Amino acid sequence: KAGVTQTPRYLIKTRGQQVTLSCSPISGHRSVSWYQQTPGQGLQFLFEYFSETQRNKGNFPGRFSGRQFSNSRSEMNVSTLELGDSALYLCASSLGLAGLQETQYFGPGTRLLVL
Amino acid sequence: AQTVTQSQPEMSVQEAETVTLSCTYDTSENNYYLFWYKQPPSRQMILVIRQEAYKQQNATENRFSVNFQKAAKSFSLKISDSQLGDTAMYFCALVIPGTYKYIFGTGTRLKVLA
């Protein structure tokens, strides 16, 4: 079974631009969670989608948004990029809701650099 | 608020030795789950071990075992017979069913030395 895939793997953007990241979960998994990973902050939870609905959201500004499609694939969008948005963005999938103690399977991440 | 603290940013261990990574957490809930995830350099994060809070027995997975002290809210990971492939960032995580959130610690970078 194929693992979690994320595209693109690397991105360079400038301040003020917007970016869309994509995540394809493991086949059969219905939940996709997004995390921001930075050296100082560790993994910060962004949001979780299950059956095309956002089930939970972390403490990030409204510039961060996402959606999930009927095939469980998910996209994350960041508008009006700031230098502080430079990070590794991880996607994780699980059979059910991650917050109900499901094991998460992580993708390789998208490394975003904002100049 | 629930928190997870990993107080050791970096650690190193000689190959074949044993190392223990610390994790403490804070929650007022009685039912929760704890995880250790491993993120090797430039590779995907994977689950190492999980522990249900209602189980008194410490979880083990081959060379990996935990010391779960519920009263002390401590969840340390012991790696026996360390191997070079154990070099990675290790994250401790807490999940409280119903909150729908995974809470991760800031990680411990472990380097296994040949």
Coordinates of N, CA and C in Angstrom, one line a residue:
Chain A
K1 N 0.9 -1.2 0.0 CA 0.0 0.0 0.0 C 0.9 1.2 0.0
A2 N 0.6 2.2 -0.9 CA 1.4 3.4 -1.0 C 1.2 4.2 0.3
G3 N 2.3 4.9 0.7 CA 2.3 5.8 1.8 C 1.6 7.1 1.5
V4 N 1.8 8.0 2.5 CA 1.3 9.4 2.4 C 2.2 10.1 1.4
T5 N 1.7 10.8 0.5 CA 2.5 11.6 -0.4 C 2.1 13.0 -0.3
Q6 N 3.1 13.9 -0.5 CA 2.9 15.3 -0.4 C 3.6 16.0 -1.6
T7 N 3.0 16.9 -2.2 CA 3.6 17.7 -3.3 C 3.3 19.2 -3.1
P8 N 4.2 20.0 -3.6 CA 5.6 19.7 -4.0 C 6.4 19.4 -2.7
R9 N 7.6 18.9 -2.9 CA 8.5 18.6 -1.8 C 9.2 19.9 -1.3
Y10 N 9.5 20.8 -2.2 CA 10.2 22.1 -1.9 C 9.5 23.2 -2.6
L11 N 9.5 24.4 -1.9 CA 8.9 25.5 -2.5 C 9.6 26.8 -2.0
I12 N 9.8 27.7 -2.9 CA 10.4 29.0 -2.6 C 9.4 30.0 -3.0
K13 N 9.0 30.9 -2.1 CA 8.0 31.9 -2.4 C 8.5 33.2 -1.8
T14 N 7.9 34.3 -2.2 CA 8.2 35.6 -1.6 C 7.1 36.1 -0.8
R15 N 7.4 37.0 0.1 CA 6.4 37.6 1.0 C 5.2 38.1 0.2
G16 N 4.0 37.9 0.8 CA 2.8 38.4 0.1 C 2.2 37.4 -0.8
Q17 N 3.0 36.5 -1.3 CA 2.4 35.5 -2.2 C 1.5 34.5 -1.5
Q18 N 0.9 33.6 -2.2 CA 0.1 32.5 -1.6 C 0.6 31.2 -2.1
V19 N 0.3 30.1 -1.4 CA 0.8 28.8 -1.7 C -0.2 27.8 -1.4
T20 N -0.2 26.7 -2.3 CA -1.1 25.6 -2.0 C -0.3 24.3 -2.0
L21 N -0.5 23.6 -0.9 CA 0.2 22.3 -0.7 C -0.8 21.2 -0.8
S22 N -0.3 20.0 -1.3 CA -1.2 18.9 -1.5 C -0.8 17.7 -0.7
C23 N -1.8 16.9 -0.3 CA -1.5 15.7 0.5 C -2.4 14.6 0.0
S24 N -1.9 13.5 -0.3 CA -2.7 12.3 -0.7 C -2.5 11.2 0.4
P25 N -3.6 10.9 1.1 CA -3.4 10.0 2.3 C -3.3 8.5 1.8
I26 N -3.0 7.7 2.7 CA -3.0 6.2 2.4 C -4.4 5.8 2.0
S27 N -4.5 4.9 1.0 CA -5.7 4.5 0.5 C -6.6 3.9 1.7
G28 N -7.8 4.4 1.8 CA -8.7 3.9 2.8 C -8.7 4.8 4.0
H29 N -7.7 5.7 4.2 CA -7.7 6.6 5.3 C -8.6 7.8 5.0
R30 N -9.4 8.2 6.0 CA -10.4 9.2 5.8 C -10.0 10.5 6.5
S31 N -9.0 10.5 7.3 CA -8.6 11.7 8.0 C -7.2 12.2 7.6
V32 N -7.2 13.5 7.4 CA -5.9 14.1 7.1 C -5.7 15.3 8.1
S33 N -4.5 15.3 8.7 CA -4.1 16.3 9.6 C -2.9 17.1 9.0
W34 N -2.8 18.3 9.3 CA -1.7 19.1 8.8 C -0.9 19.7 10.1
Y35 N 0.4 19.7 9.9 CA 1.2 20.3 11.0 C 2.3 21.2 10.4
Q36 N 2.7 22.2 11.2 CA 3.8 23.0 10.8 C 5.0 22.7 11.7
Q37 N 6.1 22.3 11.2 CA 7.3 22.0 12.0 C 8.4 23.0 11.8
T38 N 8.8 23.6 12.9 CA 9.9 24.5 12.9 C 10.9 24.1 13.9
P39 N 12.2 24.5 13.8 CA 13.2 24.1 14.8 C 12.8 24.5 16.2
G40 N 12.3 25.7 16.4 CA 12.0 26.2 17.7 C 10.7 25.8 18.3
Q41 N 9.7 25.5 17.5 CA 8.4 25.3 18.0 C 8.0 23.8 17.9
G42 N 8.8 23.0 17.2 CA 8.4 21.6 17.1 C 7.2 21.5 16.1
L43 N 6.3 20.5 16.4 CA 5.2 20.3 15.5 C 4.0 21.1 16.1
Q44 N 3.4 21.9 15.3 CA 2.2 22.7 15.7 C 1.1 22.2 14.8
F45 N 0.0 21.9 15.5 CA -1.2 21.3 14.8 C -1.9 22.5 14.1
L46 N -2.2 22.3 12.8 CA -2.9 23.3 12.0 C -4.4 23.0 11.9
F47 N -4.7 21.8 11.4 CA -6.1 21.4 11.3 C -6.2 19.9 10.9
E48 N -7.4 19.4 11.1 CA -7.7 18.0 10.7 C -9.0 18.0 9.9
Y49 N -8.9 17.2 8.8 CA -10.1 17.0 8.0 C -10.5 15.6 8.0
F50 N -11.8 15.4 8.1 CA -12.4 14.0 8.1 C -13.7 14.1 7.3
S51 N -13.8 13.2 6.2 CA -14.9 13.2 5.4 C -15.3 14.6 4.9
E52 N -14.3 15.3 4.4 CA -14.4 16.6 3.7 C -14.8 17.7 4.7
T53 N -14.8 17.5 6.0 CA -15.2 18.5 7.0 C -14.0 18.8 7.9
Q54 N -13.8 20.0 8.2 CA -12.7 20.3 9.1 C -13.2 20.0 10.5
R55 N -12.5 19.1 11.2 CA -13.0 18.7 12.5 C -12.4 19.4 13.7
N56 N -11.2 20.0 13.4 CA -10.5 20.7 14.5 C -9.5 21.6 13.9
K57 N -9.2 22.6 14.6 CA -8.3 23.7 14.1 C -7.3 24.1 15.2
G58 N -6.1 24.3 14.9 CA -5.1 24.8 15.8 C -5.1 26.3 15.9
N59 N -4.2 26.9 16.6 CA -4.1 28.3 16.8 C -3.3 29.0 15.8
F60 N -3.8 29.0 14.5 CA -3.1 29.7 13.4 C -4.1 30.7 12.9
P61 N -3.5 31.8 12.3 CA -4.4 32.8 11.7 C -5.2 32.3 10.5
G62 N -6.1 33.1 10.2 CA -7.0 32.7 9.1 C -6.3 32.6 7.7
R63 N -5.1 33.1 7.6 CA -4.4 33.0 6.4 C -4.1 31.5 6.0
F64 N -4.2 30.7 7.0 CA -4.0 29.2 6.8 C -5.4 28.6 6.7
S65 N -5.6 27.9 5.6 CA -6.9 27.3 5.3 C -6.6 25.9 4.6
G66 N -7.7 25.1 4.6 CA -7.5 23.8 4.0 C -8.8 23.3 3.5
R67 N -8.7 22.2 2.8 CA -10.0 21.5 2.4 C -9.6 20.1 2.1
Q68 N -10.7 19.3 2.0 CA -10.5 17.9 1.7 C -11.5 17.5 0.7
F69 N -11.1 16.7 -0.3 CA -11.9 16.3 -1.4 C -12.6 14.9 -1.1
S70 N -13.5 14.5 -1.9 CA -14.2 13.3 -1.7 C -13.3 12.1 -1.7
N71 N -12.2 12.1 -2.4 CA -11.2 11.0 -2.4 C -10.3 11.1 -1.2
S72 N -10.5 11.9 -0.3 CA -9.7 12.2 1.0 C -8.5 13.0 0.7
R73 N -8.1 13.2 -0.5 CA -7.0 14.1 -0.7 C -7.2 15.5 -0.1
S74 N -6.2 16.1 0.4 CA -6.4 17.4 1.0 C -5.4 18.4 0.5
E75 N -5.8 19.6 0.6 CA -4.9 20.7 0.2 C -4.9 21.7 1.4
M76 N -3.8 22.4 1.5 CA -3.6 23.4 2.5 C -3.2 24.7 1.7
N77 N -3.8 25.8 2.1 CA -3.4 27.1 1.4 C -3.0 28.1 2.5
V78 N -1.9 28.8 2.1 CA -1.5 29.9 3.0 C -1.4 31.1 2.1
S79 N -2.2 32.1 2.5 CA -2.2 33.4 1.8 C -1.4 34.4 2.4
T80 N -1.0 35.4 1.7 CA -0.2 36.5 2.1 C 1.0 36.0 3.0
L81 N 1.8 35.3 2.4 CA 3.0 34.7 3.1 C 3.8 35.7 3.8
E82 N 4.3 35.2 5.0 CA 5.2 36.0 5.8 C 6.5 35.2 6.0
L83 N 7.5 35.9 6.4 CA 8.8 35.2 6.5 C 8.7 34.1 7.6
G84 N 7.9 34.3 8.6 CA 7.7 33.3 9.7 C 7.0 32.1 9.2
D85 N 6.5 32.0 8.0 CA 5.8 30.9 7.5 C 6.7 29.8 7.0
S86 N 8.0 30.2 6.9 CA 9.0 29.2 6.4 C 9.1 28.1 7.4
A87 N 8.9 26.9 6.9 CA 8.8 25.7 7.8 C 8.6 24.5 6.9
L88 N 8.7 23.3 7.6 CA 8.3 22.1 7.0 C 6.9 21.8 7.3
Y89 N 6.1 21.6 6.3 CA 4.6 21.3 6.5 C 4.4 19.8 6.3
L90 N 3.9 19.2 7.4 CA 3.7 17.8 7.4 C 2.2 17.5 7.3
C91 N 1.9 16.4 6.6 CA 0.6 15.9 6.5 C 0.6 14.5 7.1
A92 N -0.5 14.2 7.7 CA -0.6 12.8 8.3 C -2.0 12.3 8.1
S93 N -2.0 11.0 7.7 CA -3.4 10.4 7.5 C -3.6 9.3 8.6
S94 N -4.9 9.1 8.8 CA -5.3 8.0 9.7 C -6.6 7.5 9.3
L95 N -6.9 6.3 9.7 CA -8.1 5.6 9.3 C -9.3 6.4 9.8
G96 N -9.3 6.7 11.1 CA -10.4 7.6 11.7 C -9.8 8.9 12.2
L97 N -10.5 9.5 13.0 CA -10.1 10.8 13.5 C -8.8 10.6 14.3
A98 N -7.8 11.4 14.0 CA -6.5 11.3 14.8 C -6.7 11.6 16.2
G99 N -7.6 12.5 16.5 CA -7.9 12.9 17.8 C -8.6 11.9 18.7
L100 N -9.0 10.8 18.0 CA -9.6 9.7 18.8 C -8.6 8.6 18.9
Q101 N -7.4 8.9 19.1 CA -6.2 8.0 19.4 C -5.8 7.1 18.3
E102 N -6.2 7.5 17.1 CA -5.7 6.8 15.9 C -4.2 7.0 15.7
T103 N -3.5 6.0 15.2 CA -2.1 6.2 14.8 C -2.1 7.0 13.5
Q104 N -1.2 7.9 13.5 CA -1.0 8.8 12.3 C 0.2 8.3 11.4
Y105 N 0.0 8.4 10.1 CA 1.1 8.0 9.2 C 1.4 9.3 8.4
F106 N 2.7 9.7 8.5 CA 3.1 11.0 8.1 C 3.7 10.9 6.6
G107 N 3.5 12.0 5.9 CA 4.2 12.2 4.6 C 5.6 12.7 4.8
P108 N 6.3 12.9 3.7 CA 7.7 13.4 3.8 C 7.8 14.9 4.1
G109 N 6.6 15.6 3.9 CA 6.6 17.0 4.1 C 6.9 17.8 2.9
T110 N 6.5 19.1 3.0 CA 6.8 20.1 2.0 C 7.6 21.2 2.7
R111 N 8.8 21.4 2.2 CA 9.6 22.5 2.8 C 9.4 23.8 2.1
L112 N 8.8 24.7 2.9 CA 8.5 26.0 2.3 C 9.5 27.1 2.8
L113 N 10.1 27.8 1.9 CA 11.0 28.9 2.2 C 10.3 30.2 1.7
V114 N 10.2 31.1 2.6 CA 9.6 32.4 2.2 C 10.7 33.5 2.3
L115 N 10.9 34.1 1.1 CA 12.0 35.1 1.1 C 11.4 36.5 1.1
Chain B
A1 N -5.0 23.5 30.1 CA -4.5 23.2 28.8 C -3.5 22.0 28.9
Q2 N -3.6 21.2 27.9 CA -2.7 20.0 27.9 C -1.3 20.4 27.3
T3 N -0.3 19.9 27.9 CA 1.1 20.2 27.4 C 1.9 19.0 27.4
V4 N 2.9 19.0 26.5 CA 3.9 17.9 26.5 C 5.3 18.5 26.5
T5 N 6.1 18.1 27.4 CA 7.5 18.7 27.5 C 8.6 17.6 27.3
Q6 N 9.4 17.9 26.4 CA 10.6 17.1 26.3 C 11.8 18.0 26.6
S7 N 12.4 17.7 27.7 CA 13.4 18.6 28.3 C 14.8 18.4 27.7
Q8 N 15.0 17.4 26.9 CA 16.3 17.1 26.4 C 16.3 17.4 24.9
P9 N 16.8 18.6 24.5 CA 16.8 18.9 23.0 C 17.7 18.0 22.2
E10 N 18.8 17.6 22.8 CA 19.8 16.7 22.1 C 20.4 15.7 23.0
M11 N 20.6 14.5 22.5 CA 21.3 13.5 23.2 C 22.1 12.7 22.3
S12 N 23.1 12.0 22.8 CA 23.9 11.1 22.0 C 24.2 9.8 22.8
V13 N 24.4 8.8 22.1 CA 24.6 7.5 22.8 C 25.6 6.6 21.9
Q14 N 26.4 5.8 22.5 CA 27.3 4.9 21.8 C 26.4 3.8 21.2
E15 N 26.8 3.3 20.1 CA 26.2 2.1 19.5 C 26.2 1.0 20.5
A16 N 25.1 0.3 20.6 CA 24.9 -0.9 21.4 C 24.6 -0.5 22.9
E17 N 24.7 0.8 23.2 CA 24.3 1.2 24.6 C 22.8 1.4 24.7
T18 N 22.4 1.7 25.9 CA 21.0 2.0 26.2 C 20.8 3.5 26.5
V19 N 19.8 4.1 26.0 CA 19.5 5.5 26.2 C 18.0 5.7 26.6
T20 N 17.8 6.7 27.4 CA 16.4 7.0 27.8 C 16.1 8.4 27.5
L21 N 15.0 8.6 26.8 CA 14.5 9.9 26.4 C 13.3 10.3 27.3
S22 N 13.3 11.5 27.8 CA 12.3 11.9 28.8 C 11.1 12.6 28.1
C23 N 10.0 12.4 28.7 CA 8.8 13.2 28.3 C 7.9 13.3 29.5
T24 N 7.4 14.5 29.7 CA 6.4 14.7 30.8 C 5.2 15.4 30.1
Y25 N 4.1 15.3 30.7 CA 2.9 15.8 30.1 C 2.0 16.3 31.2
D26 N 1.0 17.1 30.8 CA 0.1 17.6 31.8 C -1.3 17.5 31.2
T27 N -2.2 16.9 32.0 CA -3.6 16.8 31.6 C -4.4 16.5 32.9
S28 N -5.6 16.9 32.9 CA -6.4 16.6 34.1 C -7.4 15.4 33.7
E29 N -7.3 15.0 32.5 CA -8.1 13.8 32.0 C -7.5 12.5 32.6
N30 N -8.4 11.5 32.6 CA -7.9 10.2 33.1 C -7.7 9.3 32.0
N31 N -8.4 9.5 30.9 CA -8.3 8.7 29.7 C -7.6 9.4 28.6
Y32 N -6.4 8.8 28.2 CA -5.6 9.5 27.1 C -4.7 8.4 26.6
Y33 N -4.0 8.8 25.5 CA -3.0 8.0 24.9 C -1.7 8.7 24.7
L34 N -0.7 8.0 24.7 CA 0.7 8.6 24.6 C 1.4 7.8 23.5
F35 N 2.2 8.6 22.7 CA 2.9 8.1 21.6 C 4.3 8.6 21.6
W36 N 5.2 7.8 21.0 CA 6.5 8.2 20.6 C 6.6 8.0 19.1
Y37 N 7.0 9.1 18.4 CA 7.2 9.1 17.0 C 8.7 9.3 16.7
K38 N 9.2 8.8 15.6 CA 10.6 8.9 15.2 C 10.7 9.6 13.9
Q39 N 11.5 10.6 13.7 CA 11.7 11.2 12.4 C 13.2 11.2 12.0
P40 N 13.6 10.2 11.3 CA 15.0 10.1 10.8 C 15.3 11.2 9.9
P41 N 16.6 11.6 9.8 CA 17.0 12.7 8.9 C 16.5 12.5 7.5
S42 N 15.8 13.5 7.0 CA 15.2 13.5 5.7 C 14.3 12.3 5.3
R43 N 13.7 11.7 6.4 CA 12.8 10.6 6.1 C 11.5 10.9 6.9
Q44 N 10.5 10.1 6.6 CA 9.2 10.3 7.1 C 9.1 9.9 8.6
M45 N 8.3 10.6 9.3 CA 8.0 10.3 10.7 C 7.2 9.0 10.8
I46 N 7.6 8.2 11.7 CA 6.9 6.9 11.9 C 6.6 6.7 13.4
L47 N 5.6 5.9 13.7 CA 5.3 5.5 15.0 C 6.3 4.6 15.6
V48 N 6.7 4.8 16.8 CA 7.6 3.9 17.5 C 6.9 3.0 18.4
I49 N 6.0 3.7 19.3 CA 5.3 2.9 20.3 C 4.2 3.8 20.8
R50 N 3.1 3.1 21.3 CA 2.0 3.8 21.9 C 1.6 3.2 23.2
Q51 N 1.0 4.0 24.1 CA 0.6 3.5 25.4 C -0.8 4.0 25.7
E52 N -1.7 3.1 26.1 CA -3.0 3.6 26.6 C -2.9 3.9 28.1
A53 N -3.4 5.0 28.5 CA -3.3 5.4 29.9 C -3.9 4.4 30.9
Y54 N -4.9 3.7 30.4 CA -5.6 2.8 31.3 C -4.9 1.5 31.5
K55 N -3.9 1.3 30.8 CA -3.1 0.1 30.9 C -1.9 0.3 31.8
Q56 N -1.8 -0.5 32.8 CA -0.6 -0.3 33.8 C 0.7 -0.9 33.2
Q57 N 0.5 -1.9 32.3 CA 1.7 -2.5 31.8 C 2.4 -1.6 30.8
N58 N 3.7 -1.4 30.9 CA 4.4 -0.6 30.0 C 4.5 -1.3 28.6
A59 N 4.3 -0.5 27.6 CA 4.4 -1.0 26.2 C 5.8 -1.3 25.8
T60 N 6.0 -2.3 25.0 CA 7.3 -2.6 24.4 C 7.2 -3.0 23.0
E61 N 8.2 -2.6 22.2 CA 8.3 -3.0 20.8 C 9.7 -3.3 20.5
N62 N 10.1 -4.5 20.5 CA 11.4 -5.0 20.3 C 12.4 -4.2 21.2
R63 N 13.3 -3.4 20.6 CA 14.3 -2.7 21.5 C 13.8 -1.5 22.2
F64 N 12.5 -1.1 21.8 CA 12.0 0.1 22.4 C 11.0 -0.2 23.5
S65 N 11.1 0.4 24.6 CA 10.1 0.2 25.7 C 9.9 1.6 26.4
V66 N 8.8 1.7 27.1 CA 8.4 2.9 27.8 C 8.4 2.7 29.2
N67 N 8.6 3.7 30.0 CA 8.4 3.7 31.4 C 7.3 4.7 31.7
F68 N 6.1 4.2 31.8 CA 4.9 5.1 32.0 C 4.6 5.2 33.5
Q69 N 4.7 6.4 34.0 CA 4.4 6.7 35.4 C 3.2 7.7 35.4
K70 N 2.0 7.1 35.5 CA 0.8 7.9 35.4 C 0.8 9.0 36.5
A71 N 1.0 8.7 37.7 CA 0.9 9.6 38.8 C 1.9 10.8 38.6
A72 N 3.1 10.5 38.1 CA 4.1 11.5 37.9 C 3.9 12.2 36.5
K73 N 3.0 11.7 35.7 CA 2.8 12.2 34.3 C 4.1 12.2 33.5
S74 N 4.7 11.0 33.5 CA 6.0 10.8 32.9 C 5.9 9.7 31.9
F75 N 6.5 9.8 30.7 CA 6.4 8.8 29.7 C 7.7 8.8 29.0
S76 N 8.7 8.1 29.5 CA 10.0 8.0 28.9 C 10.2 6.9 28.0
L77 N 11.1 7.0 27.0 CA 11.3 6.0 26.0 C 12.7 5.5 26.2
K78 N 12.8 4.2 26.3 CA 14.1 3.5 26.5 C 14.5 2.8 25.2
I79 N 15.6 3.0 24.7 CA 16.1 2.3 23.5 C 17.3 1.5 23.9
S80 N 17.1 0.2 23.8 CA 18.2 -0.8 24.2 C 19.0 -1.1 22.9
D81 N 20.3 -1.5 23.2 CA 21.2 -1.9 22.0 C 21.1 -0.9 20.9
S82 N 21.3 0.3 21.1 CA 21.2 1.4 20.1 C 21.9 1.1 18.8
Q83 N 21.3 1.4 17.8 CA 21.8 1.2 16.4 C 21.9 2.5 15.7
L84 N 22.8 2.5 14.7 CA 23.0 3.8 14.0 C 21.7 4.3 13.3
G85 N 20.9 3.3 12.9 CA 19.6 3.7 12.3 C 18.6 4.3 13.3
D86 N 19.0 4.3 14.6 CA 18.1 5.0 15.6 C 18.3 6.5 15.6
T87 N 19.4 6.9 14.9 CA 19.6 8.4 14.8 C 18.4 9.1 14.2
A88 N 17.8 10.0 15.0 CA 16.6 10.6 14.5 C 16.1 11.6 15.5
M89 N 15.1 12.4 15.2 CA 14.4 13.2 16.1 C 13.2 12.4 16.6
Y90 N 13.1 12.5 18.0 CA 12.0 11.7 18.6 C 11.0 12.6 19.2
F91 N 9.7 12.4 18.9 CA 8.7 13.3 19.4 C 7.8 12.4 20.3
C92 N 7.4 13.0 21.4 CA 6.4 12.5 22.3 C 5.1 13.2 22.0
A93 N 4.0 12.4 22.1 CA 2.7 13.1 21.7 C 1.6 12.5 22.7
L94 N 0.7 13.4 22.9 CA -0.5 13.1 23.8 C -1.7 13.3 23.1
V95 N -2.6 12.4 23.2 CA -4.0 12.5 22.6 C -5.0 12.3 23.6
I96 N -6.0 13.2 23.7 CA -7.1 13.0 24.6 C -8.3 12.9 23.8
P97 N -8.9 11.7 23.8 CA -10.1 11.4 23.0 C -11.2 12.5 23.2
G98 N -11.7 13.0 22.2 CA -12.8 14.0 22.4 C -12.3 15.4 22.1
T99 N -11.0 15.6 22.3 CA -10.4 16.9 22.0 C -10.0 17.0 20.6
Y100 N -9.9 15.9 20.0 CA -9.5 15.8 18.6 C -8.2 16.5 18.2
K101 N -7.3 16.5 19.2 CA -6.0 17.1 19.0 C -4.8 16.1 19.4
Y102 N -3.9 16.1 18.6 CA -2.6 15.5 18.9 C -1.7 16.6 19.4
I103 N -1.1 16.5 20.6 CA -0.2 17.5 21.1 C 1.2 16.9 21.2
F104 N 2.1 17.5 20.4 CA 3.5 17.0 20.3 C 4.4 17.8 21.2
G105 N 5.4 17.2 21.7 CA 6.5 17.9 22.4 C 7.4 18.5 21.3
T106 N 8.5 19.2 21.8 CA 9.4 19.9 20.8 C 10.4 19.0 20.3
G107 N 10.5 17.8 20.8 CA 11.4 16.8 20.2 C 12.8 16.7 20.9
T108 N 13.4 15.5 20.8 CA 14.7 15.3 21.2 C 15.5 14.7 20.1
R109 N 16.6 15.3 19.7 CA 17.4 14.9 18.6 C 18.5 13.9 19.2
L110 N 18.3 12.6 18.8 CA 19.2 11.6 19.2 C 20.2 11.2 18.2
K111 N 21.5 11.2 18.6 CA 22.5 10.8 17.6 C 23.2 9.5 18.2
V112 N 23.2 8.5 17.4 CA 23.9 7.2 17.8 C 25.3 7.2 17.2
L113 N 26.3 7.1 18.1 CA 27.7 7.2 17.6 C 28.3 5.8 17.4
A114 N 29.1 5.7 16.3 CA 29.7 4.4 16.0 C 30.9 4.2 16.9

